[in-house]
mmCIF file of C-alpha atoms in Angstrom:
data_model
loop_
_atom_site.group_PDB
_atom_site.id
_atom_site.type_symbol
_atom_site.label_atom_id
_atom_site.label_comp_id
_atom_site.label_asym_id
_atom_site.label_seq_id
_atom_site.Cartn_x
_atom_site.Cartn_y
_atom_site.Cartn_z
ATOM 1 C CA MET A 67 -27.423 -138.651 15.805
ATOM 2 C CA SER A 68 -24.041 -137.536 14.519
ATOM 3 C CA THR A 69 -24.086 -134.560 12.132
ATOM 4 C CA PHE A 70 -20.989 -135.646 10.210
ATOM 5 C CA VAL A 71 -19.331 -138.661 8.609
ATOM 6 C CA THR A 72 -15.693 -139.552 9.131
ATOM 7 C CA LEU A 73 -13.832 -140.016 5.855
ATOM 8 C CA SER A 74 -11.086 -142.609 5.334
ATOM 9 C CA THR A 75 -8.556 -139.776 5.895
ATOM 10 C CA GLY A 76 -10.017 -139.149 9.364
ATOM 11 C CA GLN A 77 -11.577 -135.835 8.260
ATOM 12 C CA ARG A 78 -15.073 -135.051 9.509
ATOM 13 C CA MET A 79 -17.453 -134.119 6.718
ATOM 14 C CA PRO A 80 -20.790 -132.564 7.760
ATOM 15 C CA LEU A 81 -23.737 -134.657 6.528
ATOM 16 C CA VAL A 82 -25.590 -131.612 5.200
ATOM 17 C CA GLY A 83 -23.866 -128.997 3.068
ATOM 18 C CA LEU A 84 -24.996 -126.133 0.867
ATOM 19 C CA GLY A 85 -25.051 -126.933 -2.845
ATOM 20 C CA THR A 86 -24.216 -124.068 -5.211
ATOM 21 C CA TRP A 87 -25.039 -125.510 -8.662
ATOM 22 C CA LYS A 88 -27.502 -123.242 -10.549
ATOM 23 C CA SER A 89 -27.141 -120.498 -7.928
ATOM 24 C CA SER A 90 -26.609 -117.360 -9.996
ATOM 25 C CA PRO A 91 -23.609 -115.168 -9.191
ATOM 26 C CA GLY A 92 -26.006 -112.477 -7.941
ATOM 27 C CA GLN A 93 -27.592 -114.827 -5.395
ATOM 28 C CA VAL A 94 -24.891 -117.210 -4.285
ATOM 29 C CA LYS A 95 -22.993 -114.810 -2.001
ATOM 30 C CA GLN A 96 -26.118 -114.200 0.101
ATOM 31 C CA ALA A 97 -26.935 -117.916 0.105
ATOM 32 C CA VAL A 98 -23.492 -118.829 1.466
ATOM 33 C CA LEU A 99 -23.702 -116.086 4.118
ATOM 34 C CA ALA A 100 -27.181 -117.263 5.169
ATOM 35 C CA ALA A 101 -25.950 -120.871 5.349
ATOM 36 C CA LEU A 102 -22.885 -120.094 7.443
ATOM 37 C CA ASP A 103 -24.975 -117.872 9.738
ATOM 38 C CA CYS A 104 -27.538 -120.591 10.446
ATOM 39 C CA GLY A 105 -24.977 -123.289 11.174
ATOM 40 C CA TYR A 106 -23.842 -124.908 7.914
ATOM 41 C CA ARG A 107 -20.220 -125.978 8.049
ATOM 42 C CA HIS A 108 -19.987 -127.556 4.582
ATOM 43 C CA ILE A 109 -20.126 -125.756 1.210
ATOM 44 C CA ASP A 110 -20.031 -127.625 -2.108
ATOM 45 C CA CYS A 111 -18.591 -125.723 -5.079
ATOM 46 C CA ALA A 112 -17.266 -126.377 -8.580
ATOM 47 C CA ALA A 113 -15.325 -124.462 -11.202
ATOM 48 C CA ALA A 114 -18.015 -125.361 -13.756
ATOM 49 C CA TYR A 115 -20.716 -123.544 -11.757
ATOM 50 C CA SER A 116 -19.003 -120.261 -12.739
ATOM 51 C CA ASN A 117 -19.766 -118.690 -9.356
ATOM 52 C CA GLU A 118 -16.737 -119.534 -7.189
ATOM 53 C CA GLN A 119 -15.613 -115.899 -6.995
ATOM 54 C CA GLU A 120 -18.922 -114.925 -5.371
ATOM 55 C CA VAL A 121 -18.715 -117.887 -3.002
ATOM 56 C CA GLY A 122 -15.230 -116.616 -2.153
ATOM 57 C CA GLU A 123 -16.602 -113.149 -1.374
ATOM 58 C CA ALA A 124 -18.939 -114.673 1.204
ATOM 59 C CA LEU A 125 -16.182 -116.819 2.706
ATOM 60 C CA ALA A 126 -13.984 -113.729 3.030
ATOM 61 C CA VAL A 127 -16.661 -112.034 5.153
ATOM 62 C CA ARG A 128 -17.067 -114.949 7.596
ATOM 63 C CA LEU A 129 -13.808 -116.971 7.631
ATOM 64 C CA GLY A 130 -10.405 -116.198 9.058
ATOM 65 C CA PRO A 131 -8.650 -114.254 11.813
ATOM 66 C CA GLY A 132 -11.008 -111.881 13.610
ATOM 67 C CA LYS A 133 -14.068 -113.253 11.767
ATOM 68 C CA ALA A 134 -16.970 -115.394 12.971
ATOM 69 C CA LEU A 135 -15.382 -118.701 11.892
ATOM 70 C CA ARG A 136 -11.954 -120.235 11.496
ATOM 71 C CA ARG A 137 -11.016 -121.751 8.139
ATOM 72 C CA GLU A 138 -10.800 -125.201 9.735
ATOM 73 C CA ASP A 139 -14.395 -124.930 10.975
ATOM 74 C CA VAL A 140 -15.819 -125.194 7.436
ATOM 75 C CA PHE A 141 -15.526 -128.126 5.019
ATOM 76 C CA ILE A 142 -15.144 -126.837 1.455
ATOM 77 C CA THR A 143 -15.327 -128.989 -1.656
ATOM 78 C CA SER A 144 -14.656 -128.050 -5.257
ATOM 79 C CA LYS A 145 -14.356 -129.959 -8.524
ATOM 80 C CA LEU A 146 -11.988 -130.286 -11.473
ATOM 81 C CA TRP A 147 -13.812 -129.684 -14.752
ATOM 82 C CA ASN A 148 -13.722 -131.998 -17.800
ATOM 83 C CA THR A 149 -11.542 -129.653 -19.889
ATOM 84 C CA LYS A 150 -8.782 -129.774 -17.245
ATOM 85 C CA HIS A 151 -8.154 -133.533 -17.187
ATOM 86 C CA ASP A 152 -4.776 -133.314 -18.936
ATOM 87 C CA PRO A 153 -2.296 -133.995 -16.119
ATOM 88 C CA GLU A 154 -0.474 -130.768 -17.004
ATOM 89 C CA ASP A 155 -3.627 -128.701 -16.403
ATOM 90 C CA VAL A 156 -4.732 -130.100 -13.032
ATOM 91 C CA GLU A 157 -2.640 -128.031 -10.643
ATOM 92 C CA ALA A 158 -3.348 -124.743 -12.415
ATOM 93 C CA ALA A 159 -7.097 -125.514 -12.383
ATOM 94 C CA CYS A 160 -6.973 -126.209 -8.648
ATOM 95 C CA ARG A 161 -4.986 -123.023 -7.996
ATOM 96 C CA THR A 162 -7.545 -120.993 -9.979
ATOM 97 C CA THR A 163 -10.350 -122.399 -7.825
ATOM 98 C CA LEU A 164 -8.379 -121.624 -4.654
ATOM 99 C CA ALA A 165 -7.784 -118.046 -5.847
ATOM 100 C CA HIS A 166 -11.481 -117.579 -6.684
ATOM 101 C CA LEU A 167 -12.535 -118.944 -3.298
ATOM 102 C CA GLY A 168 -9.799 -116.984 -1.496
ATOM 103 C CA LEU A 169 -8.460 -120.127 0.195
ATOM 104 C CA SER A 170 -5.053 -121.707 0.683
ATOM 105 C CA TYR A 171 -6.409 -125.264 0.599
ATOM 106 C CA LEU A 172 -9.569 -127.292 -0.124
ATOM 107 C CA ASP A 173 -10.891 -129.974 2.207
ATOM 108 C CA LEU A 174 -11.937 -132.061 -0.792
ATOM 109 C CA TYR A 175 -11.298 -131.864 -4.540
ATOM 110 C CA LEU A 176 -13.360 -134.071 -6.843
ATOM 111 C CA MET A 177 -12.988 -135.095 -10.468
ATOM 112 C CA HIS A 178 -16.356 -133.755 -11.662
ATOM 113 C CA TRP A 179 -16.891 -136.478 -14.338
ATOM 114 C CA PRO A 180 -14.847 -139.435 -15.581
ATOM 115 C CA MET A 181 -15.108 -137.949 -19.105
ATOM 116 C CA ALA A 182 -12.392 -135.647 -20.433
ATOM 117 C CA PHE A 183 -13.273 -132.860 -22.877
ATOM 118 C CA GLN A 184 -10.835 -131.099 -25.203
ATOM 119 C CA ARG A 185 -8.341 -128.866 -23.346
ATOM 120 C CA GLY A 186 -8.779 -125.120 -23.375
ATOM 121 C CA LYS A 187 -10.672 -122.156 -21.957
ATOM 122 C CA GLU A 188 -14.185 -123.132 -23.128
ATOM 123 C CA LEU A 189 -16.259 -125.042 -20.534
ATOM 124 C CA MET A 190 -18.047 -126.796 -23.412
ATOM 125 C CA PRO A 191 -15.731 -127.035 -26.431
ATOM 126 C CA ARG A 192 -18.036 -127.598 -29.416
ATOM 127 C CA ARG A 193 -17.774 -128.357 -33.102
ATOM 128 C CA GLU A 194 -19.701 -126.420 -35.763
ATOM 129 C CA ASP A 195 -22.579 -128.899 -35.469
ATOM 130 C CA GLY A 196 -22.847 -128.284 -31.725
ATOM 131 C CA SER A 197 -21.375 -131.633 -30.645
ATOM 132 C CA ILE A 198 -18.815 -131.585 -27.834
ATOM 133 C CA CYS A 199 -15.121 -132.154 -28.537
ATOM 134 C CA TYR A 200 -13.913 -134.990 -26.338
ATOM 135 C CA SER A 201 -10.423 -135.918 -25.242
ATOM 136 C CA ASP A 202 -9.152 -139.441 -24.670
ATOM 137 C CA THR A 203 -7.239 -138.596 -21.474
ATOM 138 C CA HIS A 204 -7.926 -141.466 -19.084
ATOM 139 C CA TYR A 205 -9.288 -140.640 -15.635
ATOM 140 C CA SER A 206 -6.480 -142.703 -14.044
ATOM 141 C CA ASP A 207 -3.902 -140.292 -15.472
ATOM 142 C CA THR A 208 -5.908 -137.318 -14.224
ATOM 143 C CA TRP A 209 -6.087 -138.988 -10.813
ATOM 144 C CA ALA A 210 -2.289 -139.284 -10.566
ATOM 145 C CA ALA A 211 -2.050 -135.508 -11.110
ATOM 146 C CA MET A 212 -4.708 -134.908 -8.445
ATOM 147 C CA GLU A 213 -2.672 -136.993 -5.994
ATOM 148 C CA SER A 214 0.186 -134.522 -6.245
ATOM 149 C CA LEU A 215 -2.215 -131.784 -5.040
ATOM 150 C CA VAL A 216 -2.514 -133.753 -1.792
ATOM 151 C CA ASP A 217 1.280 -134.089 -1.617
ATOM 152 C CA LYS A 218 1.646 -130.315 -2.031
ATOM 153 C CA GLY A 219 -0.972 -129.481 0.620
ATOM 154 C CA LEU A 220 -3.322 -127.729 -1.817
ATOM 155 C CA VAL A 221 -6.107 -130.194 -0.978
ATOM 156 C CA LYS A 222 -6.649 -132.396 2.079
ATOM 157 C CA ALA A 223 -8.374 -135.192 0.183
ATOM 158 C CA ILE A 224 -9.490 -136.144 -3.305
ATOM 159 C CA GLY A 225 -12.490 -137.975 -4.680
ATOM 160 C CA VAL A 226 -14.672 -138.557 -7.706
ATOM 161 C CA SER A 227 -18.106 -137.574 -8.965
ATOM 162 C CA ASN A 228 -20.448 -139.299 -11.415
ATOM 163 C CA PHE A 229 -18.250 -142.420 -11.432
ATOM 164 C CA ASN A 230 -19.807 -145.865 -11.667
ATOM 165 C CA ALA A 231 -18.600 -148.744 -9.481
ATOM 166 C CA ARG A 232 -16.188 -150.099 -12.097
ATOM 167 C CA GLN A 233 -14.591 -146.702 -12.658
ATOM 168 C CA THR A 234 -14.296 -146.151 -8.904
ATOM 169 C CA ASP A 235 -12.522 -149.500 -8.616
ATOM 170 C CA ASP A 236 -10.218 -148.540 -11.510
ATOM 171 C CA ILE A 237 -9.074 -145.528 -9.505
ATOM 172 C CA ILE A 238 -8.695 -147.491 -6.264
ATOM 173 C CA SER A 239 -6.523 -150.064 -8.036
ATOM 174 C CA VAL A 240 -3.907 -147.456 -9.036
ATOM 175 C CA ALA A 241 -4.295 -144.899 -6.222
ATOM 176 C CA ARG A 242 -1.613 -143.767 -3.778
ATOM 177 C CA HIS A 243 -4.241 -141.492 -2.233
ATOM 178 C CA PRO A 244 -7.527 -143.400 -2.529
ATOM 179 C CA PRO A 245 -10.770 -141.572 -3.315
ATOM 180 C CA VAL A 246 -12.667 -140.668 -0.136
ATOM 181 C CA VAL A 247 -15.959 -139.637 -1.783
ATOM 182 C CA ASN A 248 -18.060 -140.400 -4.848
ATOM 183 C CA GLN A 249 -20.579 -137.596 -5.393
ATOM 184 C CA VAL A 250 -23.525 -138.756 -7.497
ATOM 185 C CA GLU A 251 -27.134 -137.950 -8.235
ATOM 186 C CA CYS A 252 -29.191 -139.620 -5.519
ATOM 187 C CA HIS A 253 -32.772 -139.197 -4.265
ATOM 188 C CA PRO A 254 -35.746 -141.500 -3.606
ATOM 189 C CA TYR A 255 -36.445 -141.878 -7.361
ATOM 190 C CA LEU A 256 -32.781 -142.880 -7.891
ATOM 191 C CA SER A 257 -31.862 -144.506 -4.602
ATOM 192 C CA GLN A 258 -28.449 -145.846 -5.774
ATOM 193 C CA ALA A 259 -28.651 -148.814 -3.383
ATOM 194 C CA ASP A 260 -26.154 -150.920 -5.374
ATOM 195 C CA LEU A 261 -23.626 -148.125 -5.832
ATOM 196 C CA LEU A 262 -23.984 -147.123 -2.179
ATOM 197 C CA SER A 263 -23.357 -150.673 -1.036
ATOM 198 C CA HIS A 264 -20.335 -150.972 -3.330
ATOM 199 C CA CYS A 265 -18.843 -147.672 -2.177
ATOM 200 C CA ARG A 266 -19.314 -148.642 1.472
ATOM 201 C CA SER A 267 -17.417 -151.883 0.829
ATOM 202 C CA VAL A 268 -14.382 -149.932 -0.424
ATOM 203 C CA ALA A 269 -14.521 -147.143 2.216
ATOM 204 C CA VAL A 270 -15.782 -144.486 -0.187
ATOM 205 C CA CYS A 271 -18.396 -142.105 1.244
ATOM 206 C CA VAL A 272 -21.324 -141.221 -1.027
ATOM 207 C CA THR A 273 -22.481 -137.615 -1.381
ATOM 208 C CA ALA A 274 -25.906 -137.046 -2.954
ATOM 209 C CA TYR A 275 -26.266 -134.164 -5.349
ATOM 210 C CA SER A 276 -29.765 -133.072 -6.352
ATOM 211 C CA PRO A 277 -30.885 -134.870 -3.156
ATOM 212 C CA LEU A 278 -34.397 -133.441 -3.521
ATOM 213 C CA GLY A 279 -34.786 -134.470 -7.167
ATOM 214 C CA SER A 280 -33.707 -131.146 -8.695
ATOM 215 C CA GLY A 281 -37.076 -129.685 -9.603
ATOM 216 C CA ASP A 282 -35.236 -126.663 -11.041
ATOM 217 C CA ARG A 283 -33.003 -128.595 -13.437
ATOM 218 C CA PRO A 284 -32.761 -126.590 -16.676
ATOM 219 C CA TRP A 285 -34.080 -129.391 -18.908
ATOM 220 C CA ALA A 286 -37.071 -130.578 -16.858
ATOM 221 C CA SER A 287 -40.017 -131.314 -19.133
ATOM 222 C CA PRO A 288 -43.540 -130.440 -17.970
ATOM 223 C CA GLY A 289 -44.796 -134.028 -17.578
ATOM 224 C CA GLU A 290 -41.905 -135.352 -15.462
ATOM 225 C CA PRO A 291 -42.650 -136.487 -11.913
ATOM 226 C CA SER A 292 -41.833 -134.041 -9.118
ATOM 227 C CA LEU A 293 -40.427 -135.781 -6.076
ATOM 228 C CA LEU A 294 -41.291 -132.989 -3.635
ATOM 229 C CA GLN A 295 -44.940 -133.151 -4.705
ATOM 230 C CA ASP A 296 -45.207 -136.942 -4.462
ATOM 231 C CA PRO A 297 -48.369 -137.584 -2.395
ATOM 232 C CA ARG A 298 -46.785 -140.612 -0.691
ATOM 233 C CA LEU A 299 -44.048 -138.361 0.590
ATOM 234 C CA GLU A 300 -46.461 -135.662 1.699
ATOM 235 C CA ALA A 301 -48.259 -138.264 3.823
ATOM 236 C CA VAL A 302 -45.001 -139.230 5.572
ATOM 237 C CA ALA A 303 -44.093 -135.564 6.105
ATOM 238 C CA GLN A 304 -47.456 -134.864 7.746
ATOM 239 C CA ARG A 305 -46.939 -137.704 10.204
ATOM 240 C CA TYR A 306 -43.629 -136.236 11.367
ATOM 241 C CA GLN A 307 -44.815 -132.631 11.083
ATOM 242 C CA LYS A 308 -41.882 -131.891 8.786
ATOM 243 C CA THR A 309 -41.665 -130.675 5.201
ATOM 244 C CA PRO A 310 -41.276 -133.197 2.344
ATOM 245 C CA ALA A 311 -37.754 -131.811 1.795
ATOM 246 C CA GLN A 312 -36.828 -132.427 5.430
ATOM 247 C CA VAL A 313 -38.100 -136.001 5.225
ATOM 248 C CA ILE A 314 -36.017 -136.714 2.110
ATOM 249 C CA LEU A 315 -32.887 -135.174 3.623
ATOM 250 C CA ARG A 316 -33.445 -137.183 6.807
ATOM 251 C CA TRP A 317 -33.742 -140.343 4.659
ATOM 252 C CA HIS A 318 -30.333 -139.611 3.111
ATOM 253 C CA VAL A 319 -28.705 -138.815 6.437
ATOM 254 C CA GLN A 320 -30.030 -142.012 8.041
ATOM 255 C CA ARG A 321 -28.447 -144.007 5.219
ATOM 256 C CA GLY A 322 -25.118 -142.294 5.969
ATOM 257 C CA VAL A 323 -25.279 -140.357 2.707
ATOM 258 C CA VAL A 324 -23.993 -136.773 2.757
ATOM 259 C CA CYS A 325 -26.359 -134.376 0.983
ATOM 260 C CA ILE A 326 -25.886 -130.930 -0.508
ATOM 261 C CA PRO A 327 -29.312 -129.382 -1.151
ATOM 262 C CA LYS A 328 -29.128 -126.166 -3.137
ATOM 263 C CA SER A 329 -31.237 -123.176 -2.193
ATOM 264 C CA VAL A 330 -30.902 -119.405 -2.305
ATOM 265 C CA THR A 331 -33.899 -118.831 -0.013
ATOM 266 C CA PRO A 332 -32.763 -118.174 3.582
ATOM 267 C CA SER A 333 -35.800 -119.867 5.176
ATOM 268 C CA ARG A 334 -35.303 -123.020 3.065
ATOM 269 C CA ILE A 335 -31.561 -123.006 3.635
ATOM 270 C CA GLN A 336 -32.312 -123.091 7.348
ATOM 271 C CA GLN A 337 -35.036 -125.766 7.068
ATOM 272 C CA ASN A 338 -32.704 -128.037 5.096
ATOM 273 C CA LEU A 339 -30.336 -128.201 8.072
ATOM 274 C CA GLN A 340 -33.120 -128.998 10.569
ATOM 275 C CA VAL A 341 -33.012 -132.768 10.050
ATOM 276 C CA PHE A 342 -31.164 -133.890 13.166
ATOM 277 C CA ASP A 343 -34.040 -133.517 15.646
ATOM 278 C CA PHE A 344 -36.126 -136.476 14.437
ATOM 279 C CA SER A 345 -35.630 -139.891 12.878
ATOM 280 C CA LEU A 346 -37.635 -141.961 10.428
ATOM 281 C CA SER A 347 -38.930 -145.389 11.410
ATOM 282 C CA GLU A 348 -37.508 -148.418 9.644
ATOM 283 C CA ASP A 349 -40.829 -148.847 7.830
ATOM 284 C CA ASP A 350 -40.746 -145.277 6.547
ATOM 285 C CA MET A 351 -37.121 -145.674 5.451
ATOM 286 C CA LYS A 352 -38.178 -148.741 3.431
ATOM 287 C CA LEU A 353 -41.271 -146.997 2.104
ATOM 288 C CA ILE A 354 -39.202 -144.091 0.755
ATOM 289 C CA GLU A 355 -36.645 -146.546 -0.680
ATOM 290 C CA SER A 356 -39.542 -148.204 -2.539
ATOM 291 C CA PHE A 357 -40.111 -145.000 -4.556
ATOM 292 C CA ASN A 358 -36.967 -145.910 -6.514
ATOM 293 C CA CYS A 359 -37.561 -146.139 -10.265
ATOM 294 C CA ASN A 360 -33.955 -145.518 -11.367
ATOM 295 C CA GLU A 361 -35.064 -142.125 -12.667
ATOM 296 C CA ARG A 362 -31.911 -140.196 -13.568
ATOM 297 C CA PHE A 363 -32.658 -136.475 -13.908
ATOM 298 C CA ILE A 364 -29.154 -135.062 -14.198
ATOM 299 C CA VAL A 365 -27.731 -136.389 -17.427
ATOM 300 C CA PRO A 366 -27.270 -133.645 -20.007
ATOM 301 C CA SER A 367 -29.530 -134.618 -22.911
ATOM 302 C CA VAL A 368 -30.063 -133.232 -26.408
ATOM 303 C CA GLU A 369 -32.636 -133.554 -29.186
ATOM 304 C CA ARG A 370 -31.550 -135.896 -31.985
ATOM 305 C CA ASP A 371 -34.008 -136.818 -34.720
ATOM 306 C CA GLY A 372 -36.860 -135.651 -32.506
ATOM 307 C CA LYS A 373 -35.779 -137.816 -29.539
ATOM 308 C CA ARG A 374 -34.211 -136.830 -26.205
ATOM 309 C CA VAL A 375 -30.897 -138.680 -25.933
ATOM 310 C CA TRP A 376 -27.958 -138.578 -23.515
ATOM 311 C CA ARG A 377 -25.538 -136.035 -24.944
ATOM 312 C CA ASP A 378 -22.308 -137.797 -23.944
ATOM 313 C CA ALA A 379 -23.366 -141.436 -24.372
ATOM 314 C CA GLU A 380 -20.711 -141.876 -27.087
ATOM 315 C CA HIS A 381 -17.845 -140.811 -24.809
ATOM 316 C CA PRO A 382 -15.584 -143.807 -24.082
ATOM 317 C CA HIS A 383 -15.784 -143.056 -20.345
ATOM 318 C CA PHE A 384 -19.491 -142.222 -20.156
ATOM 319 C CA PRO A 385 -20.465 -143.627 -16.727
ATOM 320 C CA PHE A 386 -24.142 -144.548 -17.069
ATOM 321 C CA HIS A 387 -24.078 -147.523 -19.437
ATOM 322 C CA ASP A 388 -23.157 -149.796 -16.502
ATOM 323 C CA PRO A 389 -26.083 -150.807 -14.254
ATOM 324 C CA TYR A 390 -24.393 -148.947 -11.337
#
């Protein structure tokens, strides 16, 4: 079983990477060091996670001349945040990320969301009433600015995140440098079969974020189902003598989906990479696929009139009104 996918650019992207969302600055340096030391060669970052400087500190210890690893041995992704969609802001945002990470180039740079927010320093520009200030910058215009990062050698490839199929096609139709990846929420409760099939048909690789169902998402409510504690999954895991997490990650990998589980626990970081020494039967693959209930955990939601609603549903480029 191969441990990487080959992108449309010819780059090899390891199928399992370390996710860094929700890893606090105090913990993320150790997590990245633990990951690199146990064999990870793919780290997923983002400006919006507010921890890229600490990730950079870890990279500085392990990467480069006279260190354990060469820069080209590790695949590093980062993401352009919503407040930096104005074409004039894209290069500076990328250069800030590179400076924080201590790198001269990224292997992959993603547009974090198709939705632009008002320009400026605030990650979440808000009005008095707490609502977010949007911008009408179109993602196609942002994309054209990202393409020049490839031309300048600041990034090897570009892609998207949280885009639906229609929005992905919009980008492809105008692209000089086509998107190589669409990074989306994906796990057995949200299997993304339609989006995955669509992306395959246009040579876009899918990366799964929250591949284990994100039990630690900040807005989880007590009654929501926990994927890792699903008894059906525990039964499969027992048969293979693996953990439920390893079974889920193996399910992703067998579908050709790259996954970026987040952990700051060295033993779990190591376990999450140990998914290449077994394979799931076709029946078990189908069984896990059958858990799908289109349960989307990672959409920021707010209370309005006593109801939980999607915070950005009014944005003209909100991606989740389309079926996929």
